Coordinates of C-alpha atoms and ligand atoms in Angstrom, one line a residue:
M1 CA 19.9 -62.7 -34.0
E2 CA 19.8 -58.8 -35.4
K3 CA 17.6 -58.7 -38.4
V4 CA 19.4 -59.9 -41.5
T5 CA 18.6 -57.4 -43.9
R6 CA 17.4 -59.3 -47.2
K7 CA 18.9 -58.7 -50.8
W8 CA 15.9 -58.7 -53.5
W9 CA 16.9 -62.1 -55.1
E10 CA 16.7 -63.9 -51.1
T11 CA 12.7 -63.7 -51.1
S12 CA 12.4 -64.1 -55.0
V13 CA 11.1 -67.3 -57.7
I14 CA 12.3 -67.2 -61.1
Y15 CA 10.9 -68.4 -63.9
Q16 CA 13.2 -69.7 -66.8
I17 CA 12.1 -69.5 -69.9
Y18 CA 13.7 -71.1 -73.0
P19 CA 11.9 -68.8 -75.9
R20 CA 12.5 -70.7 -78.8
S21 CA 9.7 -73.1 -77.0
F22 CA 7.3 -70.3 -74.9
Y23 CA 5.1 -69.2 -77.0
D24 CA 5.3 -68.1 -81.1
S25 CA 3.8 -65.3 -82.2
N26 CA 4.0 -64.9 -85.8
G27 CA 3.3 -68.5 -86.9
D28 CA 6.6 -69.1 -87.6
G29 CA 6.8 -72.1 -85.3
I30 CA 9.5 -70.7 -83.0
G31 CA 9.1 -69.3 -79.8
D32 CA 9.5 -65.5 -79.9
I33 CA 10.3 -62.0 -77.2
Q34 CA 6.9 -60.9 -78.5
G35 CA 5.3 -64.1 -77.6
I36 CA 6.5 -63.7 -74.0
I37 CA 5.6 -60.1 -73.8
Q38 CA 1.5 -61.7 -74.2
K39 CA 2.1 -63.9 -71.7
L40 CA 3.9 -61.4 -69.2
D41 CA 0.4 -61.6 -67.1
Y42 CA 0.5 -65.1 -67.2
L43 CA 3.7 -65.0 -65.5
E44 CA 2.3 -62.1 -62.7
K45 CA -0.6 -64.3 -61.5
L46 CA 2.3 -67.0 -61.1
G47 CA 3.4 -64.6 -58.7
I48 CA 6.9 -64.8 -60.5
D49 CA 9.7 -61.8 -59.4
A50 CA 11.9 -62.7 -62.3
V51 CA 11.8 -64.3 -65.9
W52 CA 15.5 -66.0 -66.7
L53 CA 16.1 -65.9 -70.4
S54 CA 18.1 -69.0 -72.4
P55 CA 19.6 -66.8 -74.8
V56 CA 17.8 -64.7 -77.7
Y57 CA 20.8 -63.2 -79.0
K58 CA 22.3 -63.6 -82.8
S59 CA 22.9 -67.0 -83.3
P60 CA 23.3 -70.2 -85.8
Q61 CA 21.1 -71.6 -83.3
D62 CA 23.6 -74.7 -84.0
D63 CA 23.6 -75.5 -79.9
N64 CA 19.5 -73.3 -79.7
G65 CA 21.1 -70.1 -78.9
Y66 CA 24.7 -71.4 -76.7
D67 CA 26.3 -70.7 -79.7
I68 CA 26.3 -66.8 -79.9
S69 CA 27.4 -64.4 -83.4
D70 CA 26.7 -60.9 -81.8
Y71 CA 26.2 -60.2 -78.0
Q72 CA 24.6 -57.1 -78.2
D73 CA 21.9 -58.3 -80.9
I74 CA 19.1 -60.1 -81.3
D75 CA 18.3 -62.8 -83.4
P76 CA 15.9 -62.4 -86.4
I77 CA 14.3 -65.5 -85.3
F78 CA 13.2 -64.1 -81.9
G79 CA 13.0 -60.6 -82.8
S80 CA 14.8 -57.1 -82.6
L81 CA 16.6 -54.9 -80.2
Q82 CA 13.5 -53.0 -79.8
D83 CA 11.7 -56.3 -79.0
M84 CA 13.9 -56.9 -76.1
E85 CA 13.6 -53.2 -74.6
E86 CA 10.0 -53.7 -75.0
L87 CA 9.9 -56.9 -72.6
I88 CA 12.6 -55.1 -70.0
R89 CA 10.0 -52.4 -70.1
K90 CA 6.9 -54.3 -69.9
A91 CA 8.1 -56.8 -67.3
K92 CA 9.0 -54.1 -65.2
E93 CA 6.0 -52.9 -65.4
K94 CA 4.7 -55.8 -63.4
N95 CA 7.7 -55.9 -61.0
I96 CA 9.3 -59.0 -62.7
R97 CA 12.7 -58.4 -63.8
I98 CA 14.6 -59.8 -67.0
I99 CA 17.9 -62.1 -66.2
M100 CA 19.6 -62.3 -69.7
D101 CA 21.8 -65.4 -70.3
L102 CA 25.7 -65.0 -70.5
V103 CA 27.4 -67.3 -72.8
L104 CA 31.0 -66.4 -71.7
N105 CA 33.1 -69.7 -71.7
H106 CA 32.5 -69.7 -75.9
T107 CA 31.1 -68.0 -78.8
S108 CA 29.8 -69.1 -82.3
D109 CA 32.6 -70.4 -85.0
E110 CA 30.6 -67.3 -86.9
H111 CA 31.5 -64.2 -84.2
P112 CA 33.0 -62.0 -86.4
W113 CA 35.8 -62.7 -83.4
F114 CA 36.5 -65.9 -84.5
I115 CA 35.8 -65.3 -88.8
E116 CA 38.9 -62.8 -88.0
A117 CA 41.0 -65.6 -85.3
R118 CA 40.9 -67.9 -87.5
K119 CA 42.2 -66.4 -90.7
S120 CA 46.1 -66.5 -89.2
K121 CA 48.2 -67.5 -86.3
D122 CA 49.2 -63.1 -86.2
N123 CA 45.6 -61.8 -86.8
P124 CA 44.5 -59.7 -84.0
Y125 CA 42.2 -61.5 -82.7
H126 CA 43.8 -65.1 -83.2
D127 CA 44.1 -65.2 -79.6
Y128 CA 40.6 -64.3 -78.2
Y129 CA 40.6 -68.4 -78.9
V130 CA 42.3 -71.3 -77.3
W131 CA 44.5 -72.7 -80.2
R132 CA 47.4 -75.2 -80.0
D133 CA 49.8 -77.0 -82.5
G134 CA 49.3 -81.1 -83.4
V135 CA 51.6 -83.7 -81.6
E136 CA 53.2 -85.3 -84.2
G137 CA 50.0 -84.8 -86.8
E138 CA 48.3 -85.6 -83.8
Y139 CA 45.5 -83.7 -81.2
P140 CA 47.0 -81.8 -79.1
N141 CA 45.8 -83.8 -76.2
E142 CA 43.2 -86.3 -75.2
L143 CA 40.2 -83.7 -74.2
K144 CA 37.0 -84.8 -75.4
S145 CA 34.2 -82.6 -76.1
A146 CA 30.6 -82.8 -74.2
F147 CA 29.2 -83.8 -77.6
C148 CA 31.2 -86.4 -78.3
G149 CA 34.8 -86.1 -80.3
P150 CA 37.4 -84.6 -79.9
A151 CA 37.8 -80.9 -78.2
W152 CA 39.4 -80.1 -81.0
E153 CA 39.3 -78.5 -84.2
W154 CA 42.0 -78.4 -87.2
V155 CA 42.1 -74.5 -88.9
P156 CA 44.1 -75.6 -92.1
E157 CA 44.5 -71.3 -92.1
C158 CA 46.7 -71.2 -89.7
Q159 CA 47.8 -74.8 -89.3
Q160 CA 46.7 -75.0 -85.6
Y161 CA 43.5 -76.8 -83.1
Y162 CA 40.8 -74.8 -81.7
L163 CA 40.0 -76.0 -78.4
H164 CA 35.7 -76.2 -78.5
Q165 CA 34.1 -77.9 -75.2
F166 CA 31.5 -77.9 -76.5
S167 CA 30.2 -78.7 -80.1
V168 CA 32.5 -77.8 -82.7
K169 CA 30.4 -74.1 -83.6
Q170 CA 31.4 -72.7 -80.4
P171 CA 35.2 -72.0 -79.7
D172 CA 36.5 -71.4 -76.5
L173 CA 36.9 -68.3 -75.9
N174 CA 40.8 -67.4 -74.2
W175 CA 40.2 -65.9 -70.6
E176 CA 44.0 -65.3 -70.5
N177 CA 43.4 -62.8 -72.6
P178 CA 42.9 -59.1 -70.9
K179 CA 41.7 -57.6 -73.8
L180 CA 39.0 -60.3 -74.7
R181 CA 38.1 -59.7 -71.0
Q182 CA 37.6 -55.9 -71.3
E183 CA 35.2 -56.4 -74.6
I184 CA 33.1 -58.9 -72.1
Y185 CA 32.8 -56.0 -69.4
K186 CA 31.9 -53.5 -71.8
M187 CA 29.0 -55.7 -72.9
I188 CA 27.8 -56.7 -69.7
N189 CA 28.0 -53.1 -69.0
W190 CA 26.4 -52.3 -71.9
W191 CA 22.8 -54.5 -71.1
M192 CA 23.1 -53.0 -67.6
E193 CA 22.4 -49.9 -69.0
K194 CA 19.5 -51.9 -70.9
G195 CA 18.1 -52.2 -67.4
V196 CA 18.4 -55.7 -67.0
G197 CA 17.7 -57.5 -63.8
G198 CA 20.5 -59.5 -63.7
F199 CA 22.7 -62.6 -65.1
R200 CA 22.6 -66.7 -65.9
L201 CA 26.4 -67.3 -67.1
D202 CA 26.6 -70.6 -68.8
V203 CA 29.2 -73.0 -67.6
I204 CA 30.9 -70.6 -65.8
D205 CA 33.1 -72.8 -64.2
L206 CA 35.1 -73.6 -67.4
I207 CA 36.5 -69.8 -67.8
G208 CA 39.9 -70.3 -66.0
K209 CA 40.8 -73.4 -67.5
E210 CA 44.2 -75.0 -68.4
P211 CA 43.9 -77.4 -71.3
D212 CA 47.1 -78.0 -71.6
K213 CA 46.5 -79.5 -67.8
M214 CA 43.3 -81.0 -68.9
V215 CA 41.8 -78.9 -66.5
M216 CA 38.6 -77.5 -67.6
A217 CA 36.5 -76.7 -64.4
E218 CA 37.6 -75.4 -61.6
G219 CA 41.0 -73.5 -62.6
K220 CA 43.5 -71.2 -61.1
M221 CA 41.9 -68.2 -62.2
L222 CA 38.2 -68.9 -62.1
H223 CA 37.8 -66.9 -58.7
P224 CA 40.3 -64.1 -59.6
Y225 CA 38.5 -63.3 -62.5
L226 CA 34.5 -64.0 -61.6
K227 CA 36.1 -61.0 -58.8
E228 CA 37.8 -58.7 -61.6
M229 CA 34.4 -59.4 -63.4
S230 CA 32.2 -58.4 -60.9
R231 CA 34.2 -55.5 -59.8
A232 CA 34.3 -54.2 -63.3
T233 CA 30.4 -54.8 -63.4
F234 CA 27.3 -57.0 -61.3
Q235 CA 29.0 -54.5 -57.9
K236 CA 28.1 -51.6 -60.0
G237 CA 24.0 -52.7 -60.0
D238 CA 21.6 -54.1 -57.4
L239 CA 21.8 -57.6 -60.0
V240 CA 21.1 -61.0 -59.3
T241 CA 23.8 -63.1 -60.8
V242 CA 24.0 -67.1 -60.9
G243 CA 26.8 -69.0 -62.4
E244 CA 26.3 -73.1 -64.1
T245 CA 29.1 -74.9 -62.3
W246 CA 28.4 -78.3 -63.0
S247 CA 31.7 -78.9 -60.8
A248 CA 30.4 -77.0 -57.9
T249 CA 30.7 -78.3 -54.4
P250 CA 29.9 -76.7 -51.0
E251 CA 33.5 -75.0 -50.2
R252 CA 33.5 -73.8 -53.5
A253 CA 29.9 -72.3 -53.6
M254 CA 31.1 -70.4 -50.6
L255 CA 33.6 -68.5 -52.6
Y256 CA 30.7 -68.1 -55.9
S257 CA 28.3 -66.8 -53.6
N258 CA 30.2 -64.9 -50.5
P259 CA 27.6 -63.0 -48.7
D260 CA 30.2 -60.1 -49.3
G261 CA 29.3 -60.0 -53.1
S262 CA 32.7 -60.5 -54.3
E263 CA 31.5 -62.9 -57.0
L264 CA 27.9 -63.7 -57.8
S265 CA 25.3 -64.3 -56.1
M266 CA 24.9 -68.2 -56.4
V267 CA 25.4 -71.2 -58.3
F268 CA 23.1 -74.0 -60.0
Q269 CA 25.4 -77.1 -58.9
F270 CA 24.0 -80.3 -60.1
E271 CA 25.2 -82.9 -57.5
H272 CA 21.1 -84.0 -56.8
M273 CA 21.3 -84.0 -61.0
V274 CA 23.5 -86.8 -61.2
L275 CA 22.5 -89.5 -58.6
D276 CA 20.2 -91.3 -60.9
Q277 CA 23.6 -92.5 -63.1
V278 CA 26.2 -95.3 -62.5
P279 CA 29.1 -93.2 -60.8
G280 CA 31.9 -92.5 -62.8
K281 CA 29.5 -93.3 -66.1
E282 CA 27.4 -90.4 -68.1
K283 CA 24.2 -89.5 -68.1
W284 CA 23.0 -91.9 -70.2
D285 CA 24.2 -94.9 -68.4
L286 CA 20.8 -95.4 -66.4
R287 CA 20.7 -96.2 -62.2
E288 CA 17.1 -95.9 -60.0
L289 CA 17.7 -92.7 -57.6
P290 CA 19.8 -93.5 -54.3
F291 CA 17.1 -91.8 -52.4
V292 CA 19.1 -91.5 -49.2
E293 CA 21.9 -89.9 -50.7
F294 CA 19.4 -87.7 -52.5
K295 CA 18.2 -86.3 -49.2
E296 CA 21.6 -86.0 -47.8
V297 CA 22.9 -84.5 -50.8
F298 CA 20.2 -81.5 -50.0
E299 CA 20.9 -81.2 -46.4
K300 CA 25.0 -80.8 -47.3
W301 CA 24.1 -77.9 -49.2
Q302 CA 21.8 -76.3 -47.0
T303 CA 23.5 -76.8 -44.0
E304 CA 26.9 -75.9 -44.9
L305 CA 25.7 -72.9 -47.2
Y306 CA 23.4 -71.6 -44.0
N307 CA 24.7 -67.8 -43.8
K308 CA 27.8 -68.9 -45.7
G309 CA 26.7 -68.3 -48.6
W310 CA 23.2 -69.0 -51.0
N311 CA 21.9 -72.1 -52.7
S312 CA 19.9 -72.0 -55.7
L313 CA 17.1 -74.6 -55.6
F314 CA 16.0 -76.2 -59.1
L315 CA 14.6 -79.3 -60.2
N316 CA 14.4 -78.6 -63.6
N317 CA 16.1 -76.7 -66.7
H318 CA 16.3 -77.1 -70.1
D319 CA 18.8 -79.2 -70.6
L320 CA 17.3 -81.5 -67.7
P321 CA 14.4 -83.9 -67.9
R322 CA 11.1 -83.5 -66.5
A323 CA 11.2 -83.3 -62.4
V324 CA 7.7 -85.0 -62.6
S325 CA 8.6 -87.7 -65.1
R326 CA 12.2 -88.0 -63.0
F327 CA 11.2 -87.8 -59.5
G328 CA 7.9 -88.5 -59.3
D329 CA 5.4 -90.0 -61.1
D330 CA 3.9 -88.8 -64.9
G331 CA 1.0 -91.0 -64.5
K332 CA -1.5 -91.9 -61.7
Y333 CA -0.1 -89.2 -59.3
R334 CA 1.2 -86.8 -62.1
V335 CA -0.7 -84.3 -60.2
E336 CA -0.1 -85.2 -56.7
S337 CA 3.8 -85.8 -57.5
A338 CA 4.2 -82.6 -59.0
K339 CA 2.7 -80.7 -55.7
M340 CA 5.0 -82.9 -53.4
L341 CA 8.2 -82.4 -55.6
A342 CA 7.7 -78.6 -55.6
T343 CA 6.8 -78.6 -51.4
C344 CA 10.1 -80.4 -51.2
L345 CA 11.8 -77.4 -53.1
H346 CA 10.5 -74.9 -52.2
G347 CA 10.6 -75.2 -48.4
M348 CA 14.2 -75.3 -48.4
Q349 CA 16.7 -72.3 -48.1
G350 CA 18.0 -70.5 -51.6
T351 CA 16.0 -69.1 -54.4
P352 CA 13.7 -71.2 -56.5
Y353 CA 13.8 -71.5 -60.2
I354 CA 10.9 -72.7 -62.0
Y355 CA 11.2 -73.6 -65.5
Q356 CA 8.3 -72.8 -67.9
G357 CA 5.8 -76.0 -67.5
E358 CA 7.1 -77.1 -64.3
E359 CA 3.8 -75.3 -62.9
L360 CA 1.6 -76.9 -65.4
G361 CA 3.6 -80.4 -64.6
M362 CA 4.5 -81.2 -68.2
T363 CA 6.4 -84.2 -68.4
N364 CA 8.7 -86.2 -70.9
V365 CA 8.1 -87.4 -74.1
Q366 CA 9.2 -90.4 -76.3
F367 CA 9.5 -89.5 -80.2
D368 CA 11.0 -91.8 -82.8
I369 CA 14.6 -90.1 -83.3
Q370 CA 14.0 -88.3 -86.2
E371 CA 11.7 -85.7 -84.5
Y372 CA 14.3 -85.2 -82.0
R373 CA 16.2 -82.0 -82.1
D374 CA 18.8 -81.6 -80.1
I375 CA 22.6 -81.2 -80.9
E376 CA 23.5 -83.6 -77.4
L377 CA 21.2 -86.2 -78.2
L378 CA 21.4 -86.6 -81.9
N379 CA 25.2 -86.6 -81.3
V380 CA 24.4 -89.1 -78.7
Y381 CA 22.7 -91.6 -80.7
K382 CA 24.9 -91.6 -83.6
E383 CA 27.8 -92.1 -81.5
R384 CA 26.7 -94.9 -79.0
I385 CA 24.8 -97.0 -82.1
E386 CA 28.0 -96.6 -83.8
Q387 CA 29.6 -98.4 -80.5
G388 CA 27.1 -100.9 -81.0
Y389 CA 24.1 -99.9 -78.4
P390 CA 21.4 -102.1 -79.0
E391 CA 19.1 -99.0 -80.3
E392 CA 15.8 -99.6 -77.8
E393 CA 18.4 -99.1 -74.9
V394 CA 20.0 -96.1 -76.4
M395 CA 16.5 -94.5 -77.0
R396 CA 15.2 -95.7 -73.3
S397 CA 18.0 -93.4 -72.3
I398 CA 16.9 -90.1 -74.7
Y399 CA 13.5 -91.0 -73.4
V400 CA 14.7 -90.6 -69.9
K401 CA 17.4 -87.9 -69.8
G402 CA 17.8 -86.3 -73.5
R403 CA 17.2 -82.4 -73.4
D404 CA 14.7 -82.3 -75.3
N405 CA 12.0 -83.4 -72.6
A406 CA 12.3 -80.0 -71.5
R407 CA 12.2 -78.6 -74.3
T408 CA 9.0 -79.6 -76.3
P409 CA 6.6 -76.4 -76.8
M410 CA 4.6 -75.1 -73.8
Q411 CA 1.4 -76.2 -73.3
W412 CA -1.1 -73.3 -73.2
S413 CA -4.1 -74.7 -74.3
E414 CA -5.6 -77.7 -76.1
E415 CA -5.5 -75.9 -80.0
P416 CA -3.6 -77.5 -81.7
N417 CA -0.3 -77.9 -81.3
A418 CA -0.9 -76.6 -77.5
G419 CA -2.0 -73.1 -78.9
F420 CA 2.2 -72.5 -78.9
T421 CA 2.2 -71.8 -82.7
K422 CA -0.5 -70.8 -85.3
G423 CA 2.0 -72.5 -87.6
T424 CA 4.3 -75.7 -87.3
P425 CA 6.6 -75.9 -84.2
W426 CA 10.5 -76.5 -84.9
I427 CA 9.8 -79.3 -82.7
R428 CA 6.7 -81.7 -81.8
C429 CA 4.4 -81.1 -79.1
N430 CA 3.9 -83.9 -75.9
P431 CA 0.6 -84.9 -77.4
N432 CA -0.4 -85.3 -73.8
Y433 CA -1.0 -81.2 -74.1
T434 CA -4.8 -81.8 -74.8
M435 CA -4.8 -83.2 -70.8
I436 CA -1.9 -81.3 -69.8
N437 CA -2.7 -77.8 -70.3
A438 CA -2.2 -73.9 -69.0
E439 CA -5.8 -73.2 -70.1
E440 CA -7.2 -75.9 -68.2
A441 CA -4.9 -75.2 -65.3
L442 CA -6.3 -72.1 -64.9
I443 CA -9.9 -73.3 -64.3
D444 CA -9.0 -75.7 -62.3
Q445 CA -8.7 -74.5 -58.6
D446 CA -7.1 -77.6 -57.4
S447 CA -4.1 -77.6 -60.4
V448 CA -0.4 -77.6 -59.9
F449 CA -0.1 -73.8 -61.2
Y450 CA -1.9 -72.5 -58.2
Y451 CA -0.7 -74.6 -56.1
Y452 CA 2.9 -73.3 -57.5
Q453 CA 1.6 -69.7 -56.9
K454 CA 0.3 -70.5 -53.0
L455 CA 4.4 -71.8 -53.0
I456 CA 5.3 -68.1 -54.1
R457 CA 3.3 -66.0 -52.0
L458 CA 4.6 -68.1 -49.1
R459 CA 7.6 -67.4 -49.5
K460 CA 6.7 -63.8 -49.6
T461 CA 4.4 -64.1 -46.2
E462 CA 6.6 -66.9 -44.2
P463 CA 10.1 -65.0 -43.5
I464 CA 11.1 -69.0 -41.9
L465 CA 11.2 -70.1 -46.0
T466 CA 14.1 -67.5 -46.5
D467 CA 15.9 -67.7 -42.3
G468 CA 15.2 -71.2 -41.2
R469 CA 17.9 -73.7 -40.2
F470 CA 17.5 -77.0 -42.1
R471 CA 17.5 -80.2 -40.2
L472 CA 16.8 -83.6 -41.8
L473 CA 14.4 -86.1 -40.0
L474 CA 14.2 -89.7 -41.1
R475 CA 17.5 -89.7 -42.6
E476 CA 17.2 -93.6 -43.6
D477 CA 13.3 -93.6 -44.6
P478 CA 13.6 -95.6 -48.1
S479 CA 10.2 -93.1 -48.9
I480 CA 10.0 -89.8 -47.0
F481 CA 11.9 -86.7 -47.7
A482 CA 11.4 -85.0 -43.9
Y483 CA 12.9 -81.5 -42.5
T484 CA 12.6 -78.8 -40.6
R485 CA 13.5 -75.5 -40.9
E486 CA 13.7 -73.4 -37.3
T487 CA 14.4 -69.8 -36.6
E488 CA 13.7 -68.3 -33.1
K489 CA 9.9 -67.1 -33.4
E490 CA 9.1 -70.4 -35.3
E491 CA 9.6 -74.4 -36.9
L492 CA 8.8 -75.7 -39.9
L493 CA 8.3 -79.3 -40.8
V494 CA 8.1 -80.3 -44.6
L495 CA 7.2 -83.8 -44.8
C496 CA 7.3 -85.3 -48.6
N497 CA 6.4 -89.2 -49.5
F498 CA 8.1 -89.8 -53.0
N499 CA 6.4 -92.9 -53.0
G500 CA 3.1 -94.0 -54.7
Q501 CA 2.1 -96.2 -51.6
E502 CA 1.1 -94.8 -48.4
V503 CA 3.8 -94.9 -46.0
S504 CA 3.7 -94.6 -42.3
Y505 CA 6.1 -92.1 -39.8
E506 CA 7.1 -91.1 -36.3
L507 CA 7.5 -88.2 -35.3
P508 CA 7.5 -86.3 -32.0
D509 CA 3.4 -85.6 -31.4
I510 CA 4.1 -81.8 -31.4
W511 CA 3.5 -81.5 -34.5
K512 CA 0.2 -82.9 -34.5
D513 CA -2.6 -80.4 -34.2
Q514 CA -0.6 -77.7 -35.7
E515 CA -1.1 -75.5 -38.3
V516 CA -1.0 -77.1 -42.0
L517 CA 0.7 -74.0 -44.6
I518 CA 0.0 -76.0 -47.2
S519 CA -0.7 -79.8 -48.6
N520 CA -1.4 -81.7 -51.7
Y521 CA -4.2 -83.4 -50.6
A522 CA -7.9 -81.6 -50.1
Q523 CA -8.9 -83.5 -47.2
E524 CA -6.2 -83.6 -44.1
G525 CA -4.9 -86.7 -43.3
S526 CA -3.9 -88.3 -40.0
F527 CA -0.6 -87.8 -38.7
G528 CA 2.3 -90.7 -38.8
T529 CA 0.7 -91.9 -41.9
L530 CA 1.1 -90.5 -45.8
R531 CA -0.6 -90.7 -48.8
P532 CA 1.4 -91.5 -52.3
Y533 CA 3.4 -88.6 -52.8
E534 CA 1.8 -86.5 -50.3
A535 CA 3.1 -83.6 -49.4
K536 CA 3.0 -80.7 -46.2
M537 CA 3.8 -77.9 -44.4
I538 CA 3.6 -78.0 -40.8
I539 CA 4.3 -74.8 -38.9
I540 CA 4.7 -74.4 -35.1
R541 CA 4.4 -70.5 -33.8
K542 CA 6.8 -70.4 -30.8
G543 CA 5.3 -66.2 -30.5
E544 CA 7.7 -63.7 -29.5
Ligands
LIG601 O1 25.2 -76.7 -70.5 C1 26.4 -77.3 -69.6 C2 26.2 -78.3 -70.1 O2 27.2 -79.0 -69.5 C3 25.2 -79.4 -69.9 O3 24.9 -79.3 -71.6 C4 25.5 -80.8 -69.7 O4 26.8 -80.9 -69.9 C5 23.9 -81.2 -70.4 O5 23.3 -81.0 -70.8 C6 24.6 -82.6 -69.7 O6 23.4 -83.6 -69.9 C7 25.2 -75.1 -70.9 C8 23.8 -74.9 -71.6 O7 22.5 -75.1 -70.2 C9 23.6 -75.7 -72.3 O8 22.2 -75.4 -73.1 C10 24.3 -75.7 -73.6 O9 24.3 -76.7 -74.7 C11 25.8 -75.8 -73.3 O10 26.3 -75.2 -72.1 C12 26.9 -74.8 -73.9 O11 26.9 -73.7 -74.2
LIG602 CA1 7.7 -66.7 -84.1

């Protein structure tokens, strides 16, 4: 087979920073860009190749920055454009690329475009957004916001409603307007000239929306727009681009991540993230994870995109609960299960993403409702209490699935406020920071941190992790996620026990006494059994 020349992001590991919660350098209780600069040594030690920054642009912070009021300036709470340029420069000195988060489906209602657009129907900016007349005094249609309530908001000056799929302060942009699209492309090129290494594209599957047909994701113009944008911007650089696409299927992902580079590098798909909820209901309607289905979703994406596209690999982000609490054990076996989950994910083909604190085994949190900050969570609490749900049921859903689980401050040390701020943090720290923090992790050779460091190194030294064909084993096993990766030269076995009990398995003896690349238990166990949350990678080197 001819040697595949890999793009830099196909052998990379990307770290996501939620700046507001990462490190506060000036004591105002909010993380900032200078704080990230001060932690570049930590990121370099971990060994990651790029950092995806959640938005730091000017914003009223209604949705913590995913409501942008100026794409080409930095919000003062995070710093200045000079700070951003310093971060890009200093990260590059450490061979770390900076990936910006582009929110192109909507802006803030405080963006100058919208301030103009809402003045009147014939304002030149009116058509930058999606407006509809009411129907007999009612909303244009039944579309709902992801943050509760209708997706339409009335503006008396225009005698029309505007569309907002998220908060009322996040009006949807009208991508049918070519002038709007050209303004977006000009802005992207402006960031590319600043030397960014790529972009994450927020809910990018929504930009082709057809609201009159109630079609929001995967509208018919979506891929034409992506191709036009890619030609006008991304293809001019050696960038990584990752689209957030909750609606993606492997078939669609072959378009998004076509190796010809016509659209994006890859997408975040969420099929493995909607299994532990009642089918057809919301993430708040909890159910136990159907484990065999969980494995088969990964199998589908690994096999269907093989040589036809590229996978992102993630179990955490700023919108999702902490993986060790959701899929592992954040109590007795927190360290083992955090390492097991990392082994399971990093053994696959694709680009792995590490969300800040995941490398420490940070966990979910349980606060009183008034200590939460996320608009989505607070809106759902209000709506479900009004609908008569018992409060303890609503709180349970928030404990398990609330986005603030991922947004409590990064835990740097056992100092007050986890060493995150000298001030009062914008959201309370998880009280377990006294035992789960970076300082502890860096002095403990067996920490989750050093396990991630080793996994990241393996991705550089073991081509099979990038190239190997995926095959699921032990399909029906209710506890073990086992798969192989295979190339002409090697075969890798990844074994992960997702259970707090010792379990046994039957696999061919060829795997006995072979080289163990990594394991989350210090002492090698016996072939055929796995200890609680035990994980390992075993490799057979077939020679030339
Ligand atoms: O998220 C898209 C999105 O749909 C999620 O908010 C999802 O609905 C929710 O988390 C599921 O529980 C992106 C950003 O990642 C998110 O932070 C923003 O709030 C949202 O878009 C609007 O920009
Ligand atoms: Ca600050």
